[in-house]
Coordinates of C-alpha atoms and ligand atoms in Angstrom, one line a residue:
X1 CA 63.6 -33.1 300.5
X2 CA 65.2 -32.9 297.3
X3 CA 63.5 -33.5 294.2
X4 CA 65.0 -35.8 291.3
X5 CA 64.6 -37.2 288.0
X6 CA 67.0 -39.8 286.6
X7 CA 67.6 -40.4 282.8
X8 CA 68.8 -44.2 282.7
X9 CA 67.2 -45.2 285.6
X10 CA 67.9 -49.2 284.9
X11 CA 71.3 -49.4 284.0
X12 CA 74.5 -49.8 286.5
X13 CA 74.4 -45.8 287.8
X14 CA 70.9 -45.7 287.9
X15 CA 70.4 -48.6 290.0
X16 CA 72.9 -47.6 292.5
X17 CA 71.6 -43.8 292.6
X18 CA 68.0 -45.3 293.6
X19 CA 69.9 -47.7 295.7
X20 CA 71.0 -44.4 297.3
X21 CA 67.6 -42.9 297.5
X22 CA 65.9 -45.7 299.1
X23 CA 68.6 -45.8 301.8
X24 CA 67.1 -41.6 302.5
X25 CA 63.7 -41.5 301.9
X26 CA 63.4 -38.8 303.7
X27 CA 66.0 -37.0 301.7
X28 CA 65.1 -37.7 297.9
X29 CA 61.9 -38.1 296.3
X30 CA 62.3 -39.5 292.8
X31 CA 60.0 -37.5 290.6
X32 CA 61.1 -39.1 286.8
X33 CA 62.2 -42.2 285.4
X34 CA 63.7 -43.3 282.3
X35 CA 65.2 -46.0 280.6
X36 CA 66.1 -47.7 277.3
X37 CA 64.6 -51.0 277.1
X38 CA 64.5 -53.5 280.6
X39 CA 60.7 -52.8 281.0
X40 CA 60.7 -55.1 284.1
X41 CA 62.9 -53.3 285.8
X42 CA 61.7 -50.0 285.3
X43 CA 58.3 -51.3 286.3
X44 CA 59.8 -52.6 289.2
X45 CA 61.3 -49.0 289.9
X46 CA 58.4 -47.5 289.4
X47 CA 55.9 -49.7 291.7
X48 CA 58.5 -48.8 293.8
X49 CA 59.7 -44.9 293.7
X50 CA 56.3 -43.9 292.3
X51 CA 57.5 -41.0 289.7
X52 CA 55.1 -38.7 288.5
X53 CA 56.3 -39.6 285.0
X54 CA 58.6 -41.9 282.9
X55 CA 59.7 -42.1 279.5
X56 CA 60.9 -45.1 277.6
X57 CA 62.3 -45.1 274.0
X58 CA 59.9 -47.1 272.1
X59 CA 55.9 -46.0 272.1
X60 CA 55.4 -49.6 272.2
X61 CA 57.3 -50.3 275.2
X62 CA 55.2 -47.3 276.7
X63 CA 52.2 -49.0 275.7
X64 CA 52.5 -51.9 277.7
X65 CA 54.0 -50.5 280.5
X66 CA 50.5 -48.4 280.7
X67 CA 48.3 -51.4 280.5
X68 CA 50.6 -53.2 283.0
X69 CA 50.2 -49.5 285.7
X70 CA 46.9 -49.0 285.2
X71 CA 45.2 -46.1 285.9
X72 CA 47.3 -44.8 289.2
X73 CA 50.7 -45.4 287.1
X74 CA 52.4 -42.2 286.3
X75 CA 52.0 -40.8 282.8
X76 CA 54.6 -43.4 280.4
X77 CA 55.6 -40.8 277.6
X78 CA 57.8 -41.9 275.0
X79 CA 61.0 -41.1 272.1
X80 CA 63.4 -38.1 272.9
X81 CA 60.2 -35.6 273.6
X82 CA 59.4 -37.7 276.3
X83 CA 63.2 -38.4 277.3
X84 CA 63.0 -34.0 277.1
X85 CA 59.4 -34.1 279.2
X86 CA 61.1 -35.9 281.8
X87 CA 64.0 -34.0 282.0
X88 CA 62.4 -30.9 282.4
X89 CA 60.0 -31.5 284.7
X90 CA 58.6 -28.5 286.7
X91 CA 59.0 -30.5 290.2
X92 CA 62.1 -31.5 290.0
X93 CA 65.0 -29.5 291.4
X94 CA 68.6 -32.2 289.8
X95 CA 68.9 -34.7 287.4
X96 CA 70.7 -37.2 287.6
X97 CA 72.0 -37.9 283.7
X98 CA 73.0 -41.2 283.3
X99 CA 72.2 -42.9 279.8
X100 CA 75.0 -44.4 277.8
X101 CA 76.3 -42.6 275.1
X102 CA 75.6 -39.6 272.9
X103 CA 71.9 -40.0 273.2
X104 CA 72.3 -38.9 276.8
X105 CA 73.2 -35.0 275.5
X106 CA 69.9 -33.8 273.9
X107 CA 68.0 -34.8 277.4
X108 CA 70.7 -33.1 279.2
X109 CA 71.3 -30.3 277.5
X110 CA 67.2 -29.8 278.0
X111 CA 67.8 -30.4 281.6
X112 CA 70.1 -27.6 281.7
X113 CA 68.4 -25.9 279.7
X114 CA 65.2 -26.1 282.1
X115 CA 67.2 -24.9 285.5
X116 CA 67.9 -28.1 286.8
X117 CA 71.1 -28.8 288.8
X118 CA 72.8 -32.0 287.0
X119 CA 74.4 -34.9 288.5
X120 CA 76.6 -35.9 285.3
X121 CA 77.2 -39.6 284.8
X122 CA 76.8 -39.1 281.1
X123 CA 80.8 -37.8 280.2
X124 CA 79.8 -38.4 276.9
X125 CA 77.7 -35.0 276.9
X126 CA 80.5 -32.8 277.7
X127 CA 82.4 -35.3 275.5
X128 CA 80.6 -34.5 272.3
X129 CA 79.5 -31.0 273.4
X130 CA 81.7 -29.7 276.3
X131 CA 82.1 -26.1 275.4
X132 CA 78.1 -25.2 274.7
X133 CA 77.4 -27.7 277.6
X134 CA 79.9 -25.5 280.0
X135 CA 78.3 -22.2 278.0
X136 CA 74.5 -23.2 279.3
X137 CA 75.3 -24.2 282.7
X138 CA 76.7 -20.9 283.7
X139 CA 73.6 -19.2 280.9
X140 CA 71.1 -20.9 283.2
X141 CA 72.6 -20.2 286.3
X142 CA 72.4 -24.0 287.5
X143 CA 75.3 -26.3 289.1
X144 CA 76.9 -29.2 287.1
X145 CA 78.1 -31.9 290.0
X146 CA 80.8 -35.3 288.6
X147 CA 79.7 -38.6 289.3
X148 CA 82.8 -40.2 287.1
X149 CA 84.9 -41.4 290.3
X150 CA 87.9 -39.6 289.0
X151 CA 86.3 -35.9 288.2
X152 CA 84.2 -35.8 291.7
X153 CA 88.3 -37.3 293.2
X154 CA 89.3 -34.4 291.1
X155 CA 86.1 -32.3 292.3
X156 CA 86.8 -33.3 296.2
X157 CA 90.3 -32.4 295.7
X158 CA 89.8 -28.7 294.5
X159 CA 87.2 -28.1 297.2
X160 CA 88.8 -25.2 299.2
X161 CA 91.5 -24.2 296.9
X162 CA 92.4 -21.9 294.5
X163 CA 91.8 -22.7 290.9
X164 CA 94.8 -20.3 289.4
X165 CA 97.0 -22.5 291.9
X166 CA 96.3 -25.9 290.3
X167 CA 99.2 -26.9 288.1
X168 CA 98.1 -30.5 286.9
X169 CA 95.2 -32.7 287.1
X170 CA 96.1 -36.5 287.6
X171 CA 93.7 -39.3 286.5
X172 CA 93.7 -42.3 287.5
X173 CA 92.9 -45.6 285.3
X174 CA 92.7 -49.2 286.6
X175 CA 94.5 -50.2 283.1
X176 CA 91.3 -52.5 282.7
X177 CA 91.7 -56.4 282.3
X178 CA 94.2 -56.1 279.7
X179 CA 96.9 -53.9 281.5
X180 CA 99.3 -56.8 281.9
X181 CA 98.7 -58.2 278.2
X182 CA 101.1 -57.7 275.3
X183 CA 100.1 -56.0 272.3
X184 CA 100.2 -59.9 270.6
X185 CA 97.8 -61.0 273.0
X186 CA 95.2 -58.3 272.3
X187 CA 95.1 -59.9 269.5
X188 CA 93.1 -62.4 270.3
X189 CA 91.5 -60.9 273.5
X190 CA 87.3 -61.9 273.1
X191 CA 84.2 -60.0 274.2
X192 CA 84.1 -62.6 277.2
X193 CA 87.6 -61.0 278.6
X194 CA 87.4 -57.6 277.4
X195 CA 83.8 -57.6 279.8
X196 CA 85.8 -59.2 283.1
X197 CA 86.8 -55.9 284.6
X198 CA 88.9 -57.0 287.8
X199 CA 87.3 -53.6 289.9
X200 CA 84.4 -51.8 288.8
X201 CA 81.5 -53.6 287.8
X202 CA 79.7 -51.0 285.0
X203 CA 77.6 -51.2 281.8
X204 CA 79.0 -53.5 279.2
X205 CA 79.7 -50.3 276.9
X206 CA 82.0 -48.4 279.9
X207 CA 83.3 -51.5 280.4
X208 CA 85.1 -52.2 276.7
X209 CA 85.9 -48.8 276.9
X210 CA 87.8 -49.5 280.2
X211 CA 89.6 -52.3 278.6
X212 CA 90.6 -50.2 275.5
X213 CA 91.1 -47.8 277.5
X214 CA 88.8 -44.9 275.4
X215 CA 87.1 -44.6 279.0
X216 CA 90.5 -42.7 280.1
X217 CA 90.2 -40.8 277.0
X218 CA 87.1 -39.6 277.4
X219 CA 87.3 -38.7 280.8
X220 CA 90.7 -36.7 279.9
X221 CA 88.1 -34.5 277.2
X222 CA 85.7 -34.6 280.2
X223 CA 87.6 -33.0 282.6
X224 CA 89.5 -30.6 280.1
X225 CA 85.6 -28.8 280.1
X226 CA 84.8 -29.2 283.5
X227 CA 87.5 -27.8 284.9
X228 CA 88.6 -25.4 282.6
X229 CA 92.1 -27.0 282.5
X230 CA 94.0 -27.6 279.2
X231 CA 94.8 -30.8 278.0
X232 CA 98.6 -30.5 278.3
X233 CA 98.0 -30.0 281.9
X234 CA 95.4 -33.6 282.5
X235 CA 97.8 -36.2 282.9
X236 CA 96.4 -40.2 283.6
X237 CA 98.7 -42.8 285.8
X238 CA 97.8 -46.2 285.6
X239 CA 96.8 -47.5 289.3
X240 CA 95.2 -50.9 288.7
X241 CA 94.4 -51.1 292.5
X242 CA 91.6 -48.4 292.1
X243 CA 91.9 -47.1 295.5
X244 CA 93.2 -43.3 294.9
X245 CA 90.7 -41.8 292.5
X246 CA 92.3 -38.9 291.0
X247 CA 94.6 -36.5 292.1
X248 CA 95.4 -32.4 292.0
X249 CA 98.7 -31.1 291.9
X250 CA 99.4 -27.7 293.1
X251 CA 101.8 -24.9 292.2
X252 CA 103.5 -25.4 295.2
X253 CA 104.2 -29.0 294.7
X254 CA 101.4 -30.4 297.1
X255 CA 98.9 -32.9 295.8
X256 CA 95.7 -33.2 297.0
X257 CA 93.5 -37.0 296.5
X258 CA 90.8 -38.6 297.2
X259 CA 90.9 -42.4 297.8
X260 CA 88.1 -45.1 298.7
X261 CA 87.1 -48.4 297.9
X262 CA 85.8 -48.7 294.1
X263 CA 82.0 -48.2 294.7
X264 CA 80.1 -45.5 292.2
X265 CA 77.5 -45.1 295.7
X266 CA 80.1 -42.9 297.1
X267 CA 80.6 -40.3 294.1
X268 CA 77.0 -40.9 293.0
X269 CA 75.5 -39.7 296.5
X270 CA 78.3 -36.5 296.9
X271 CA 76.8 -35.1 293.6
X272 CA 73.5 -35.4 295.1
X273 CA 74.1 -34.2 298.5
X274 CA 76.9 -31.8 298.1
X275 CA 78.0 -29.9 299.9
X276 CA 76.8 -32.9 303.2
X277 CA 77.8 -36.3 302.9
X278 CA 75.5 -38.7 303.1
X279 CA 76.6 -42.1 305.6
X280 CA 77.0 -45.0 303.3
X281 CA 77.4 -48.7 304.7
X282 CA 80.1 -49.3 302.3
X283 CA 82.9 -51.5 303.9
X284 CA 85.8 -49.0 305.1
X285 CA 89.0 -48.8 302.9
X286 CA 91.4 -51.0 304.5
X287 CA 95.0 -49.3 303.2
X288 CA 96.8 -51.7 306.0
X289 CA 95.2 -54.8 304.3
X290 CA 96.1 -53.3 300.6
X291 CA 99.8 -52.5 301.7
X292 CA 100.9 -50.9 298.5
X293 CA 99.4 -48.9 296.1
X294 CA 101.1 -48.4 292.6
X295 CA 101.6 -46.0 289.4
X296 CA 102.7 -46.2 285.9
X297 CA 102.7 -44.4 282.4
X298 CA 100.4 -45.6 280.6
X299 CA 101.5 -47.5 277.1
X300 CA 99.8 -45.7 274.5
X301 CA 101.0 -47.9 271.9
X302 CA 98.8 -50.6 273.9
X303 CA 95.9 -48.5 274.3
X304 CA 96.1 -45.9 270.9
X305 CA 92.7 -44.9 272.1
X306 CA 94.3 -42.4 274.4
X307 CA 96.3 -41.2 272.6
X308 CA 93.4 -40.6 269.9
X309 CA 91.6 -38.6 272.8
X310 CA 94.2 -36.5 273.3
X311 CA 94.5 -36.1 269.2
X312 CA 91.0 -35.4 269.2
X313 CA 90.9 -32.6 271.8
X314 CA 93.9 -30.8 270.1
X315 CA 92.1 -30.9 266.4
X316 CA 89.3 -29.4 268.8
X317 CA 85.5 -28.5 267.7
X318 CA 83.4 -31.5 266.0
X319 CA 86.6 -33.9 266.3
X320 CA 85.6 -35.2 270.1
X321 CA 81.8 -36.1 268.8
X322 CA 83.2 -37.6 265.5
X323 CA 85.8 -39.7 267.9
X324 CA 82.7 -40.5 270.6
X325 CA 80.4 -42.0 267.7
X326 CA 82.9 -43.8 265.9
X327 CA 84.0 -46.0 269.2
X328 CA 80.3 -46.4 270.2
X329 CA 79.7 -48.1 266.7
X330 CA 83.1 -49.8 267.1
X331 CA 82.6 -51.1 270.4
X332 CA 78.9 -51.9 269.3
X333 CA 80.4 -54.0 266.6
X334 CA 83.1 -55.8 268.8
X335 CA 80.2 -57.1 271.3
X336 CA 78.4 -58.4 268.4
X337 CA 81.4 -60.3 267.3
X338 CA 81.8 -58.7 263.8
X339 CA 85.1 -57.1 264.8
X340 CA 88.4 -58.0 266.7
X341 CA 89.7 -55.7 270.0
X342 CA 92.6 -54.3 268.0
X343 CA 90.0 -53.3 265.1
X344 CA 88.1 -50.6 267.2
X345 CA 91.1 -47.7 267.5
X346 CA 92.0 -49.3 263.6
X347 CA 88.3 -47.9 262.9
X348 CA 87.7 -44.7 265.2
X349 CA 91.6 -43.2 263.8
X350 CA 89.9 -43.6 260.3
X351 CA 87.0 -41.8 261.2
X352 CA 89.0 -38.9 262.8
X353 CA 91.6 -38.6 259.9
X354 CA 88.5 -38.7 257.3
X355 CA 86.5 -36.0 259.2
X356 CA 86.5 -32.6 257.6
X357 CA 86.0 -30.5 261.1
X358 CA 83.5 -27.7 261.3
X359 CA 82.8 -25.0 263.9
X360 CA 80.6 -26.0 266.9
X361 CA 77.9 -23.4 267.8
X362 CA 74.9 -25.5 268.1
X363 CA 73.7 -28.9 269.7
X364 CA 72.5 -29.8 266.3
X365 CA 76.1 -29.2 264.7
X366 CA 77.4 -31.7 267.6
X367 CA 74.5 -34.1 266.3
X368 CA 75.3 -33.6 263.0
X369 CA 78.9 -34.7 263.5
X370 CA 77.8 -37.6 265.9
X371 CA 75.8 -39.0 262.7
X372 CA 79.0 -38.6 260.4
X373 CA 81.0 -40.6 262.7
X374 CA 78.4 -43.5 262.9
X375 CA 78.1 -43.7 259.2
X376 CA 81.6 -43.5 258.6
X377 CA 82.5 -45.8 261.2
X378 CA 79.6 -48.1 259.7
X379 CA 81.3 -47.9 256.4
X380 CA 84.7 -48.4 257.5
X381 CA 83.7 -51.3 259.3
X382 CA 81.9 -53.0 256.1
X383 CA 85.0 -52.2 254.1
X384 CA 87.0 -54.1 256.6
X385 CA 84.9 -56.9 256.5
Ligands
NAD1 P1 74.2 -48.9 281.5 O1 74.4 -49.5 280.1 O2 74.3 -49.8 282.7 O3 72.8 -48.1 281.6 C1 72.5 -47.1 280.6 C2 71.0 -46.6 280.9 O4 70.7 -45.8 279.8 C3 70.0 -47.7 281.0 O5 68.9 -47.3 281.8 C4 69.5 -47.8 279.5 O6 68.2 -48.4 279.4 C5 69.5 -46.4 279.1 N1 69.7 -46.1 277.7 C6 70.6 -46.8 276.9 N2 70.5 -46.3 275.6 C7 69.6 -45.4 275.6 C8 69.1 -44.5 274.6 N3 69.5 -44.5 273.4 N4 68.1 -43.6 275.0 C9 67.7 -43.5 276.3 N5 68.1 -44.3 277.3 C10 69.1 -45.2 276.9 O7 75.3 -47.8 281.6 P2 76.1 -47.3 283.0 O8 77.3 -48.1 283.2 O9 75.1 -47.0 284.1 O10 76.7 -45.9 282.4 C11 75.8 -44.7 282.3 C12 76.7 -43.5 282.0 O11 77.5 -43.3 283.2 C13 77.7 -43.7 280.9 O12 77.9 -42.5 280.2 C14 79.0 -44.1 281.6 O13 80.2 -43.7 280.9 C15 78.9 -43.3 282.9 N6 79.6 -43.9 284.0 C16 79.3 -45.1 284.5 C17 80.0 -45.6 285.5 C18 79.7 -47.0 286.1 O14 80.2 -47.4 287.1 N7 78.7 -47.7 285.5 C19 81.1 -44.9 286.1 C20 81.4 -43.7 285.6 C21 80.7 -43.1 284.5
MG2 MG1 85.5 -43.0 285.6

């Protein structure tokens, strides 16, 4: 039996992880919960899983979710500490981080931190914080397991080989909704078609970031730490059918892939059952049916937030978390309306080119940048409008 705790237990990973853990009770027992907001979900979840303990953002929230338990209901803590609490609870063996954003590093981190194995959903923590992320796990002895499709494709694919032998790492990217626009028609792209991803269904956040393609980006900085592989050597084809998931090339000129239908079940439940796999009703990949299966470059001057990844990365240090908080304030502003598509990689370049980089030694030097980028991506975004 293998004990979890899952940080963002009601959003589109979350779900399907205890999707995945009702499927084997007799394989996981959920021993944490917690979530942002969607209080009737998580009590839902927990009626259901029965944690020892959750923890929701707002004491209030936690309030009422205690009157609602009653007196059997696990202990409802609240804020980062109880984010922390949860994370680093004594029972639990892995945890499986999967809250949006930077907020998801500090819980993480304490995770690690704590001895737990991770199952990492969250790439913005190794985004923001890679190297010192990458320092603790091999510090605390513990095991850091992908659930992004592409790094457990990439993961899958290194299984068995030789690390000193891998020449290039190959991501794959669906292009998102907008791989057959023209740079005029992003123009006038809305929220409505920018959140109609034709494979994956996600968060709304990932799912912008899919369409301006800063989810490729991030997962090029994400695999440059956990990997070990420099950035000149991550390379990302387009392949809008999503069926091959990443891809290793070798020194001798073999490549090594793993394919299957788009579904996060079958990453989420390697990274908790690794090294077994777990049988999954998921319907079988049909190549036959599919036929063909394509690749492209991708057009950076389409999708600059790539590009800006790669920049980022190169000017090294605080640059990644300054690049992460200025397209979650972006993309933030473009579902609320107050900005077009074309605006956010206007706004996160700004932040980058204005950011005066400093040494990262310390989470609280990541955080530190993380709050320059949101002001400054606040700010630009006023002066724009
Ligand atoms: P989501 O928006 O569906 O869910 C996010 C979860 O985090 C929810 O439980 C929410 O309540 C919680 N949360 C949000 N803000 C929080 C905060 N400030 N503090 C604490 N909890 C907070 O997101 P998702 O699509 O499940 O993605 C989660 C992570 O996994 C992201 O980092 C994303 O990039 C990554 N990921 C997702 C997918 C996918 O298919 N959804 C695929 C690969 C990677
Ligand atoms: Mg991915």
């Amino acid at each position: 039996m293998k004990k979890i705790g899952i940080l963002g237990s009601t959003g589109s990973i979350g779900v399907s992880t205890l999707d995945i853990c009702a499927a084997y009770p007799d394989r996981f027992q959920v021993v944490t919960l917690t979530a942002g907001n969607n209080l009737a979900l998580l009590e839902e979840q927990i009626r259901r899983f029965r944690p020892r303990q959750v923890a929701v953002i707002a004491e209030e929230s936690a309030e009422q979710l205690r009157k609602r338990l009653g007196f059997d209901g696990p202990e409802v803590l609240s804020g980062v500490e109880g984010l922390i609490a949860c994370a680093c609870h004594s029972e639990q063996e892995m945890v499986v981080s999967a809250i949006v954003g930077a907020a998801g590093l500090v819980p993480t981190m304490a995770a690690i931190e704590a001895g737990k194995d991770i199952a990492l959903a969250n790439k913005e923590t190794l985004v923001t914080a890679g190297p010192l992320v990458m320092d603790a796990i091999v510090r605390h002895g513990v095991r850091l397991f992908p659930v992004d499709s592409e790094h457990s494709a990439i993961f899958q694919s290194l299984e068995g080989h030789r690390k000193d032998e891998v020449r290039r790492l190959i991501l794959t990217a669906s292009g998102g909704p907008f791989h057959k626009k023209s740079l005029a028609d992003l123009q006038t792209v809305t929220r409505e078609d920018a959140l109609a991803h034709p494979n994956w269904s996600m968060g709304r956040k990932i799912t912008i970031d899919s369409a301006t393609m800063m989810n490729k980006g991030l997962e090029v900085i994400e695999a440059r730490w956990l990997f070990d592989v420099p950035a000149e050597r991550i390379a990302v084809h387009i392949h809008p059918q999503s069926i091959v998931h990443s891809l290793v090339e070798y020194i001798d000129g073999a490549v090594i892939a793993q394919l299957g239908i788009p579904d996060m079940k079958t990453p989420i439940a390697y990274a908790l059952s690794y090294p077994r796999r777990l049988a999954l009703t998921l319907p079988p990949l049909d190549l036959c049916a599919l036929r063909c299966l394509t690749f492209e470059e991708p057009d950076l001057e389409k999708f600059p937030c790539l590009a800006l990844s790669y920049q980022a990365l190169e000017m090294g240090d605080t640059a990644p978390a300054v690049l992460n908080a200025a397209n979650e304030v972006a993309v933030d502003a473009f579902l609320r309306e107050e900005i077009a598509f074309l605006d956010i990689p206007i706004i996160i370049r700004a932040a980058l080119e204005n950011h005066q980089i400093s040494a990262l030694t310390r989470i609280d030097e990541v955080l530190k940048a993380d709050l320059w980028g949101r002001q400054e991506a606040r700010r630009l975004i006023q002066v724009r409008g």
